[in-house]
Amino acid sequence: MTLTIEERNRFIELLRDFISRVDDCRNTEGTATTSGSKHRELEEGFDKLVEKLGYKTRVNFGSGNLTKYPSVSFFRADVIGEEFTNSKLSLQEGIYIWFCYTAKIPAFVLKIHAAQKFETQDFNAKIFKTIEQEKNFKFFKDYDDDHCCLVSEDFEKDKDKIIDKFIELFEFLKSFDKEEFKKKFFDKKEETKLLSHATLNQILYGPPGTGKTYSTIDRALEILGYSKEDRNEARKLFNDFKEKGQIAFITFHQSYSYEEFVEGIKPNLSDNKSGQISYEVKNGIFKELCKKAENDKEHPYILIIDEINRGNISKILGELITLIEEDKRMGAKEEIKLKLPYSQEEFGVPKNLYIIGTMNTADRSIAFMDTALRRRFEFIEMMPEPEKLEEIEGIKLNELLKAMNERIEFLLDREHLIGHAFFMDIKNLEDLEQVFKTKIISLLQEYFYEDYAKIKAVLNDNGMIEEENQDFLTSEIKELGDEDKTIYKIASFDDGIREKAKKKYQKIYDMKDANEENKS
């Protein structure tokens, strides 16, 4: 990271201009205005110079009268945003390179600086502690001439040394990974508040398509101290934490075992020279995450278990089911540790490990859940939210979903409703037809065990389910079966008539025809 001779000279000119403006204000006893187009021009001049180095500038003279600490500050441009300690270009946020012209000796201070609020509250990103530990530098105490700071009494005499130090600090701040600038929590009170409200063990349950797995991202980020309205940003942040190992995601299934989850004996095939197979104890995902959390008590760790009810909980967790209770965690009053069967290690669950499960009630009702699991988890119901759906091409998706779910609940139960997520990405009639053709009809077939009379009723006899022609059923065949049996088939979705297709979906929630039939 270098500056040409011209750029160095330009940098010196801009700093001189800044010093001159401060002197002008002081010569008028601080009453000269500290705002205006000239000050903005100075900031723009610095911006043009440091843009290629990846920095942005903030010039501060104060608001109204001259501040005690007029300064030029440089912020690393790629770490400004809501998720970073520098949430915006402000001296009240995060970390930056600070050049200050004070009214006392030494007059000039150039240093890595932290926002003043961190004098009274904890740092909110790893970068601060990394600098303090690696460079033995204290942000609000050290003004010695070391790696992070330079002081001068005479700008003209030390101008070249000051520019060299600027370049050194630009390189220094750029050397850190972006992750180090990401916020953990806004302050210690906020951290305590967030973690005290976050349940250690929770299960999101509800019918298919209600956004349970989708919501685990938001809940995990909340535990970590983040809130993202933009879905793409939230998913990116979630994936970043997964890559770092702070979040783990697994899906339970019927064959999932204790050996995969906690620990087990597995063959070691790394050494094939001897021709013999050796065996070793290998950690499962739960034990591995517990160890990470235990070694990093300052940060929360999160295990997300999708479809938790599909696994055999007694078989997967075994005796460890007790250890996940809040008052049995490591460091709690009633802390419990158990000896693991394979490794013979003493094992406990740390207090900073959070478990989020999801459960599909169409697979198994909450009433049939393992009693031990139900006692140890907080259950959060997630039901269909038709109000989130919009109208497309004259079809009211919210009314359509409400109508189908009312009939399903009456004919079956509320655990087999249809979630709004199936319809969230629908933009046109073609999308809607595809969703019904590939998802909704098959889901209804599963719910009603192919009882097409009930499926037809759920759809308000809208023409999607038709009676099959029975011309090939002879009287002899009918005598062998049920003479009154009606055979149904799924109607074609490819009739090509748009208005006719629209009416099929509108009829699901339009009760005019049904009411007319009842009157007659």
PDB file of N, CA and C in Angstrom, residues 23-102:
ATOM      1  N   ASP A  23      -6.847  26.626  13.037  1.00  0.00           N
ATOM      2  CA  ASP A  23      -6.214  27.856  13.547  1.00  0.00           C
ATOM      3  C   ASP A  23      -7.117  29.068  13.348  1.00  0.00           C
ATOM      4  N   ASP A  24      -7.786  29.138  12.194  1.00  0.00           N
ATOM      5  CA  ASP A  24      -8.700  30.258  11.925  1.00  0.00           C
ATOM      6  C   ASP A  24      -9.801  30.316  12.976  1.00  0.00           C
ATOM      7  N   CYS A  25     -10.337  29.154  13.310  1.00  0.00           N
ATOM      8  CA  CYS A  25     -11.405  29.095  14.321  1.00  0.00           C
ATOM      9  C   CYS A  25     -10.868  29.508  15.691  1.00  0.00           C
ATOM     10  N   ARG A  26      -9.670  29.053  16.017  1.00  0.00           N
ATOM     11  CA  ARG A  26      -9.100  29.378  17.330  1.00  0.00           C
ATOM     12  C   ARG A  26      -8.738  30.870  17.426  1.00  0.00           C
ATOM     13  N   ASN A  27      -8.298  31.445  16.325  1.00  0.00           N
ATOM     14  CA  ASN A  27      -7.931  32.860  16.317  1.00  0.00           C
ATOM     15  C   ASN A  27      -9.134  33.768  16.519  1.00  0.00           C
ATOM     16  N   THR A  28     -10.331  33.229  16.243  1.00  0.00           N
ATOM     17  CA  THR A  28     -11.561  34.005  16.491  1.00  0.00           C
ATOM     18  C   THR A  28     -12.219  33.521  17.780  1.00  0.00           C
ATOM     19  N   GLU A  29     -11.395  32.946  18.654  1.00  0.00           N
ATOM     20  CA  GLU A  29     -11.834  32.456  19.969  1.00  0.00           C
ATOM     21  C   GLU A  29     -12.943  31.409  19.842  1.00  0.00           C
ATOM     22  N   GLY A  30     -12.840  30.629  18.778  1.00  0.00           N
ATOM     23  CA  GLY A  30     -13.761  29.504  18.626  1.00  0.00           C
ATOM     24  C   GLY A  30     -15.133  29.878  18.144  1.00  0.00           C
ATOM     25  N   THR A  31     -15.335  31.149  17.752  1.00  0.00           N
ATOM     26  CA  THR A  31     -16.687  31.559  17.347  1.00  0.00           C
ATOM     27  C   THR A  31     -16.920  31.403  15.857  1.00  0.00           C
ATOM     28  N   ALA A  32     -15.861  31.139  15.085  1.00  0.00           N
ATOM     29  CA  ALA A  32     -16.043  30.979  13.642  1.00  0.00           C
ATOM     30  C   ALA A  32     -16.872  29.729  13.365  1.00  0.00           C
ATOM     31  N   THR A  33     -17.645  29.776  12.295  1.00  0.00           N
ATOM     32  CA  THR A  33     -18.493  28.633  11.953  1.00  0.00           C
ATOM     33  C   THR A  33     -17.635  27.418  11.621  1.00  0.00           C
ATOM     34  N   THR A  34     -18.112  26.262  11.996  1.00  0.00           N
ATOM     35  CA  THR A  34     -17.353  25.030  11.730  1.00  0.00           C
ATOM     36  C   THR A  34     -18.010  24.204  10.640  1.00  0.00           C
ATOM     37  N   SER A  35     -18.959  24.787   9.941  1.00  0.00           N
ATOM     38  CA  SER A  35     -19.619  24.048   8.873  1.00  0.00           C
ATOM     39  C   SER A  35     -19.532  24.847   7.588  1.00  0.00           C
ATOM     40  N   GLY A  36     -20.026  24.300   6.525  1.00  0.00           N
ATOM     41  CA  GLY A  36     -20.043  25.013   5.256  1.00  0.00           C
ATOM     42  C   GLY A  36     -19.403  24.225   4.137  1.00  0.00           C
ATOM     43  N   SER A  37     -19.537  24.763   2.920  1.00  0.00           N
ATOM     44  CA  SER A  37     -19.093  24.049   1.735  1.00  0.00           C
ATOM     45  C   SER A  37     -17.584  23.824   1.722  1.00  0.00           C
ATOM     46  N   LYS A  38     -16.812  24.757   2.286  1.00  0.00           N
ATOM     47  CA  LYS A  38     -15.350  24.609   2.283  1.00  0.00           C
ATOM     48  C   LYS A  38     -14.909  23.389   3.081  1.00  0.00           C
ATOM     49  N   HIS A  39     -15.575  23.149   4.211  1.00  0.00           N
ATOM     50  CA  HIS A  39     -15.248  21.976   5.023  1.00  0.00           C
ATOM     51  C   HIS A  39     -15.634  20.694   4.285  1.00  0.00           C
ATOM     52  N   ARG A  40     -16.754  20.717   3.581  1.00  0.00           N
ATOM     53  CA  ARG A  40     -17.166  19.547   2.803  1.00  0.00           C
ATOM     54  C   ARG A  40     -16.175  19.282   1.668  1.00  0.00           C
ATOM     55  N   GLU A  41     -15.676  20.357   1.067  1.00  0.00           N
ATOM     56  CA  GLU A  41     -14.668  20.212   0.005  1.00  0.00           C
ATOM     57  C   GLU A  41     -13.403  19.541   0.543  1.00  0.00           C
ATOM     58  N   LEU A  42     -13.027  19.888   1.761  1.00  0.00           N
ATOM     59  CA  LEU A  42     -11.849  19.283   2.389  1.00  0.00           C
ATOM     60  C   LEU A  42     -12.060  17.778   2.556  1.00  0.00           C
ATOM     61  N   GLU A  43     -13.231  17.408   3.019  1.00  0.00           N
ATOM     62  CA  GLU A  43     -13.567  15.990   3.195  1.00  0.00           C
ATOM     63  C   GLU A  43     -13.539  15.261   1.856  1.00  0.00           C
ATOM     64  N   GLU A  44     -14.100  15.894   0.831  1.00  0.00           N
ATOM     65  CA  GLU A  44     -14.104  15.296  -0.508  1.00  0.00           C
ATOM     66  C   GLU A  44     -12.680  15.126  -1.036  1.00  0.00           C
ATOM     67  N   GLY A  45     -11.813  16.098  -0.722  1.00  0.00           N
ATOM     68  CA  GLY A  45     -10.412  16.002  -1.142  1.00  0.00           C
ATOM     69  C   GLY A  45      -9.716  14.800  -0.525  1.00  0.00           C
ATOM     70  N   PHE A  46      -9.935  14.588   0.773  1.00  0.00           N
ATOM     71  CA  PHE A  46      -9.363  13.412   1.443  1.00  0.00           C
ATOM     72  C   PHE A  46      -9.943  12.119   0.850  1.00  0.00           C
ATOM     73  N   ASP A  47     -11.260  12.122   0.609  1.00  0.00           N
ATOM     74  CA  ASP A  47     -11.918  10.928   0.063  1.00  0.00           C
ATOM     75  C   ASP A  47     -11.304  10.499  -1.269  1.00  0.00           C
ATOM     76  N   LYS A  48     -11.079  11.464  -2.153  1.00  0.00           N
ATOM     77  CA  LYS A  48     -10.493  11.150  -3.465  1.00  0.00           C
ATOM     78  C   LYS A  48      -9.107  10.539  -3.309  1.00  0.00           C
ATOM     79  N   LEU A  49      -8.383  11.011  -2.326  1.00  0.00           N
ATOM     80  CA  LEU A  49      -7.008  10.548  -2.117  1.00  0.00           C
ATOM     81  C   LEU A  49      -6.956   9.130  -1.547  1.00  0.00           C
ATOM     82  N   VAL A  50      -7.821   8.832  -0.572  1.00  0.00           N
ATOM     83  CA  VAL A  50      -7.723   7.538   0.139  1.00  0.00           C
ATOM     84  C   VAL A  50      -8.670   6.474  -0.409  1.00  0.00           C
ATOM     85  N   GLU A  51      -9.462   6.833  -1.416  1.00  0.00           N
ATOM     86  CA  GLU A  51     -10.411   5.864  -1.979  1.00  0.00           C
ATOM     87  C   GLU A  51      -9.701   4.625  -2.497  1.00  0.00           C
ATOM     88  N   LYS A  52      -8.576   4.821  -3.181  1.00  0.00           N
ATOM     89  CA  LYS A  52      -7.846   3.676  -3.752  1.00  0.00           C
ATOM     90  C   LYS A  52      -7.254   2.774  -2.668  1.00  0.00           C
ATOM     91  N   LEU A  53      -7.103   3.327  -1.462  1.00  0.00           N
ATOM     92  CA  LEU A  53      -6.589   2.535  -0.339  1.00  0.00           C
ATOM     93  C   LEU A  53      -7.698   1.804   0.403  1.00  0.00           C
ATOM     94  N   GLY A  54      -8.955   2.087  -0.001  1.00  0.00           N
ATOM     95  CA  GLY A  54     -10.100   1.417   0.617  1.00  0.00           C
ATOM     96  C   GLY A  54     -10.608   2.103   1.867  1.00  0.00           C
ATOM     97  N   TYR A  55     -10.531   3.438   1.909  1.00  0.00           N
ATOM     98  CA  TYR A  55     -10.957   4.186   3.095  1.00  0.00           C
ATOM     99  C   TYR A  55     -11.920   5.317   2.736  1.00  0.00           C
ATOM    100  N   LYS A  56     -12.687   5.732   3.745  1.00  0.00           N
ATOM    101  CA  LYS A  56     -13.558   6.903   3.650  1.00  0.00           C
ATOM    102  C   LYS A  56     -13.187   7.869   4.773  1.00  0.00           C
ATOM    103  N   THR A  57     -13.546   9.151   4.590  1.00  0.00           N
ATOM    104  CA  THR A  57     -13.091  10.196   5.518  1.00  0.00           C
ATOM    105  C   THR A  57     -14.248  10.882   6.236  1.00  0.00           C
ATOM    106  N   ARG A  58     -13.980  11.275   7.469  1.00  0.00           N
ATOM    107  CA  ARG A  58     -14.895  12.149   8.202  1.00  0.00           C
ATOM    108  C   ARG A  58     -14.057  13.237   8.869  1.00  0.00           C
ATOM    109  N   VAL A  59     -14.308  14.517   8.476  1.00  0.00           N
ATOM    110  CA  VAL A  59     -13.618  15.666   9.067  1.00  0.00           C
ATOM    111  C   VAL A  59     -14.526  16.260  10.132  1.00  0.00           C
ATOM    112  N   ASN A  60     -13.985  16.482  11.307  1.00  0.00           N
ATOM    113  CA  ASN A  60     -14.799  16.977  12.425  1.00  0.00           C
ATOM    114  C   ASN A  60     -14.197  18.249  13.028  1.00  0.00           C
ATOM    115  N   PHE A  61     -14.957  19.346  12.895  1.00  0.00           N
ATOM    116  CA  PHE A  61     -14.576  20.606  13.541  1.00  0.00           C
ATOM    117  C   PHE A  61     -15.474  20.891  14.747  1.00  0.00           C
ATOM    118  N   GLY A  62     -16.548  20.119  14.858  1.00  0.00           N
ATOM    119  CA  GLY A  62     -17.523  20.387  15.903  1.00  0.00           C
ATOM    120  C   GLY A  62     -18.817  20.878  15.284  1.00  0.00           C
ATOM    121  N   SER A  63     -19.813  21.041  16.105  1.00  0.00           N
ATOM    122  CA  SER A  63     -21.112  21.523  15.643  1.00  0.00           C
ATOM    123  C   SER A  63     -21.334  22.932  16.168  1.00  0.00           C
ATOM    124  N   GLY A  64     -21.265  23.926  15.277  1.00  0.00           N
ATOM    125  CA  GLY A  64     -21.396  25.312  15.709  1.00  0.00           C
ATOM    126  C   GLY A  64     -20.035  25.883  16.028  1.00  0.00           C
ATOM    127  N   ASN A  65     -19.605  25.757  17.279  1.00  0.00           N
ATOM    128  CA  ASN A  65     -18.274  26.221  17.683  1.00  0.00           C
ATOM    129  C   ASN A  65     -17.257  25.088  17.594  1.00  0.00           C
ATOM    130  N   LEU A  66     -16.003  25.466  17.591  1.00  0.00           N
ATOM    131  CA  LEU A  66     -14.926  24.497  17.424  1.00  0.00           C
ATOM    132  C   LEU A  66     -14.866  23.517  18.597  1.00  0.00           C
ATOM    133  N   THR A  67     -14.753  22.234  18.268  1.00  0.00           N
ATOM    134  CA  THR A  67     -14.605  21.206  19.299  1.00  0.00           C
ATOM    135  C   THR A  67     -13.205  21.254  19.915  1.00  0.00           C
ATOM    136  N   LYS A  68     -13.056  20.673  21.097  1.00  0.00           N
ATOM    137  CA  LYS A  68     -11.733  20.592  21.735  1.00  0.00           C
ATOM    138  C   LYS A  68     -10.805  19.670  20.952  1.00  0.00           C
ATOM    139  N   TYR A  69     -11.412  18.736  20.193  1.00  0.00           N
ATOM    140  CA  TYR A  69     -10.605  17.742  19.486  1.00  0.00           C
ATOM    141  C   TYR A  69     -10.948  17.722  17.993  1.00  0.00           C
ATOM    142  N   PRO A  70     -10.633  18.798  17.254  1.00  0.00           N
ATOM    143  CA  PRO A  70     -10.858  18.771  15.803  1.00  0.00           C
ATOM    144  C   PRO A  70     -10.016  17.663  15.181  1.00  0.00           C
ATOM    145  N   SER A  71     -10.600  16.942  14.229  1.00  0.00           N
ATOM    146  CA  SER A  71      -9.898  15.755  13.734  1.00  0.00           C
ATOM    147  C   SER A  71     -10.270  15.417  12.294  1.00  0.00           C
ATOM    148  N   VAL A  72      -9.405  14.613  11.689  1.00  0.00           N
ATOM    149  CA  VAL A  72      -9.689  13.957  10.411  1.00  0.00           C
ATOM    150  C   VAL A  72      -9.599  12.460  10.691  1.00  0.00           C
ATOM    151  N   SER A  73     -10.682  11.738  10.397  1.00  0.00           N
ATOM    152  CA  SER A  73     -10.719  10.301  10.695  1.00  0.00           C
ATOM    153  C   SER A  73     -10.914   9.513   9.411  1.00  0.00           C
ATOM    154  N   PHE A  74     -10.300   8.335   9.368  1.00  0.00           N
ATOM    155  CA  PHE A  74     -10.356   7.490   8.180  1.00  0.00           C
ATOM    156  C   PHE A  74     -10.936   6.121   8.568  1.00  0.00           C
ATOM    157  N   PHE A  75     -11.994   5.722   7.859  1.00  0.00           N
ATOM    158  CA  PHE A  75     -12.723   4.491   8.150  1.00  0.00           C
ATOM    159  C   PHE A  75     -12.498   3.483   7.024  1.00  0.00           C
ATOM    160  N   ARG A  76     -12.248   2.252   7.390  1.00  0.00           N
ATOM    161  CA  ARG A  76     -12.108   1.208   6.374  1.00  0.00           C
ATOM    162  C   ARG A  76     -13.459   1.023   5.681  1.00  0.00           C
ATOM    163  N   ALA A  77     -13.502   1.224   4.354  1.00  0.00           N
ATOM    164  CA  ALA A  77     -14.765   1.328   3.612  1.00  0.00           C
ATOM    165  C   ALA A  77     -15.554   0.024   3.554  1.00  0.00           C
ATOM    166  N   ASP A  78     -14.875  -1.123   3.538  1.00  0.00           N
ATOM    167  CA  ASP A  78     -15.591  -2.391   3.356  1.00  0.00           C
ATOM    168  C   ASP A  78     -16.157  -2.963   4.651  1.00  0.00           C
ATOM    169  N   VAL A  79     -15.981  -2.242   5.770  1.00  0.00           N
ATOM    170  CA  VAL A  79     -16.551  -2.723   7.032  1.00  0.00           C
ATOM    171  C   VAL A  79     -17.442  -1.642   7.651  1.00  0.00           C
ATOM    172  N   ILE A  80     -18.191  -0.966   6.803  1.00  0.00           N
ATOM    173  CA  ILE A  80     -19.188  -0.007   7.274  1.00  0.00           C
ATOM    174  C   ILE A  80     -20.554  -0.579   6.941  1.00  0.00           C
ATOM    175  N   GLY A  81     -21.378  -0.777   7.935  1.00  0.00           N
ATOM    176  CA  GLY A  81     -22.704  -1.354   7.728  1.00  0.00           C
ATOM    177  C   GLY A  81     -23.282  -1.841   9.030  1.00  0.00           C
ATOM    178  N   GLU A  82     -24.542  -2.177   9.012  1.00  0.00           N
ATOM    179  CA  GLU A  82     -25.274  -2.523  10.230  1.00  0.00           C
ATOM    180  C   GLU A  82     -24.640  -3.644  11.032  1.00  0.00           C
ATOM    181  N   GLU A  83     -24.049  -4.647  10.323  1.00  0.00           N
ATOM    182  CA  GLU A  83     -23.503  -5.792  11.047  1.00  0.00           C
ATOM    183  C   GLU A  83     -22.120  -5.536  11.635  1.00  0.00           C
ATOM    184  N   PHE A  84     -21.511  -4.401  11.277  1.00  0.00           N
ATOM    185  CA  PHE A  84     -20.154  -4.097  11.732  1.00  0.00           C
ATOM    186  C   PHE A  84     -20.151  -3.109  12.895  1.00  0.00           C
ATOM    187  N   THR A  85     -19.031  -3.070  13.625  1.00  0.00           N
ATOM    188  CA  THR A  85     -18.900  -2.107  14.718  1.00  0.00           C
ATOM    189  C   THR A  85     -19.008  -0.676  14.201  1.00  0.00           C
ATOM    190  N   ASN A  86     -18.530  -0.427  12.965  1.00  0.00           N
ATOM    191  CA  ASN A  86     -18.763   0.858  12.290  1.00  0.00           C
ATOM    192  C   ASN A  86     -20.071   0.757  11.506  1.00  0.00           C
ATOM    193  N   SER A  87     -21.200   0.871  12.209  1.00  0.00           N
ATOM    194  CA  SER A  87     -22.489   0.729  11.534  1.00  0.00           C
ATOM    195  C   SER A  87     -22.745   1.875  10.564  1.00  0.00           C
ATOM    196  N   LYS A  88     -22.082   3.002  10.790  1.00  0.00           N
ATOM    197  CA  LYS A  88     -22.166   4.138   9.873  1.00  0.00           C
ATOM    198  C   LYS A  88     -20.878   4.952   9.975  1.00  0.00           C
ATOM    199  N   LEU A  89     -20.739   5.931   9.073  1.00  0.00           N
ATOM    200  CA  LEU A  89     -19.545   6.776   9.047  1.00  0.00           C
ATOM    201  C   LEU A  89     -19.670   7.829  10.136  1.00  0.00           C
ATOM    202  N   SER A  90     -19.300   7.452  11.358  1.00  0.00           N
ATOM    203  CA  SER A  90     -19.493   8.342  12.504  1.00  0.00           C
ATOM    204  C   SER A  90     -18.395   8.115  13.533  1.00  0.00           C
ATOM    205  N   LEU A  91     -17.967   9.204  14.184  1.00  0.00           N
ATOM    206  CA  LEU A  91     -16.965   9.091  15.245  1.00  0.00           C
ATOM    207  C   LEU A  91     -17.542   8.433  16.489  1.00  0.00           C
ATOM    208  N   GLN A  92     -18.872   8.286  16.525  1.00  0.00           N
ATOM    209  CA  GLN A  92     -19.525   7.653  17.673  1.00  0.00           C
ATOM    210  C   GLN A  92     -19.603   6.136  17.523  1.00  0.00           C
ATOM    211  N   GLU A  93     -19.105   5.619  16.389  1.00  0.00           N
ATOM    212  CA  GLU A  93     -19.215   4.189  16.116  1.00  0.00           C
ATOM    213  C   GLU A  93     -17.853   3.581  15.802  1.00  0.00           C
ATOM    214  N   GLY A  94     -17.557   2.449  16.390  1.00  0.00           N
ATOM    215  CA  GLY A  94     -16.476   1.580  15.967  1.00  0.00           C
ATOM    216  C   GLY A  94     -15.044   2.054  16.114  1.00  0.00           C
ATOM    217  N   ILE A  95     -14.242   1.703  15.111  1.00  0.00           N
ATOM    218  CA  ILE A  95     -12.788   1.883  15.151  1.00  0.00           C
ATOM    219  C   ILE A  95     -12.325   2.571  13.873  1.00  0.00           C
ATOM    220  N   TYR A  96     -11.323   3.454  13.995  1.00  0.00           N
ATOM    221  CA  TYR A  96     -10.867   4.209  12.829  1.00  0.00           C
ATOM    222  C   TYR A  96      -9.476   4.792  13.095  1.00  0.00           C
ATOM    223  N   ILE A  97      -8.875   5.347  12.053  1.00  0.00           N
ATOM    224  CA  ILE A  97      -7.587   6.049  12.171  1.00  0.00           C
ATOM    225  C   ILE A  97      -7.900   7.521  12.419  1.00  0.00           C
ATOM    226  N   TRP A  98      -7.316   8.065  13.458  1.00  0.00           N
ATOM    227  CA  TRP A  98      -7.708   9.396  13.964  1.00  0.00           C
ATOM    228  C   TRP A  98      -6.503  10.327  13.991  1.00  0.00           C
ATOM    229  N   PHE A  99      -6.620  11.446  13.269  1.00  0.00           N
ATOM    230  CA  PHE A  99      -5.590  12.494  13.301  1.00  0.00           C
ATOM    231  C   PHE A  99      -6.211  13.716  13.967  1.00  0.00           C
ATOM    232  N   CYS A 100      -5.683  14.076  15.131  1.00  0.00           N
ATOM    233  CA  CYS A 100      -6.289  15.142  15.932  1.00  0.00           C
ATOM    234  C   CYS A 100      -5.300  16.297  16.131  1.00  0.00           C
ATOM    235  N   TYR A 101      -5.842  17.507  16.042  1.00  0.00           N
ATOM    236  CA  TYR A 101      -5.042  18.722  16.267  1.00  0.00           C
ATOM    237  C   TYR A 101      -5.581  19.383  17.531  1.00  0.00           C
ATOM    238  N   THR A 102      -4.908  19.126  18.646  1.00  0.00           N
ATOM    239  CA  THR A 102      -5.392  19.618  19.937  1.00  0.00           C
ATOM    240  C   THR A 102      -4.817  21.005  20.230  1.00  0.00           C
TER     241      THR A 102
END
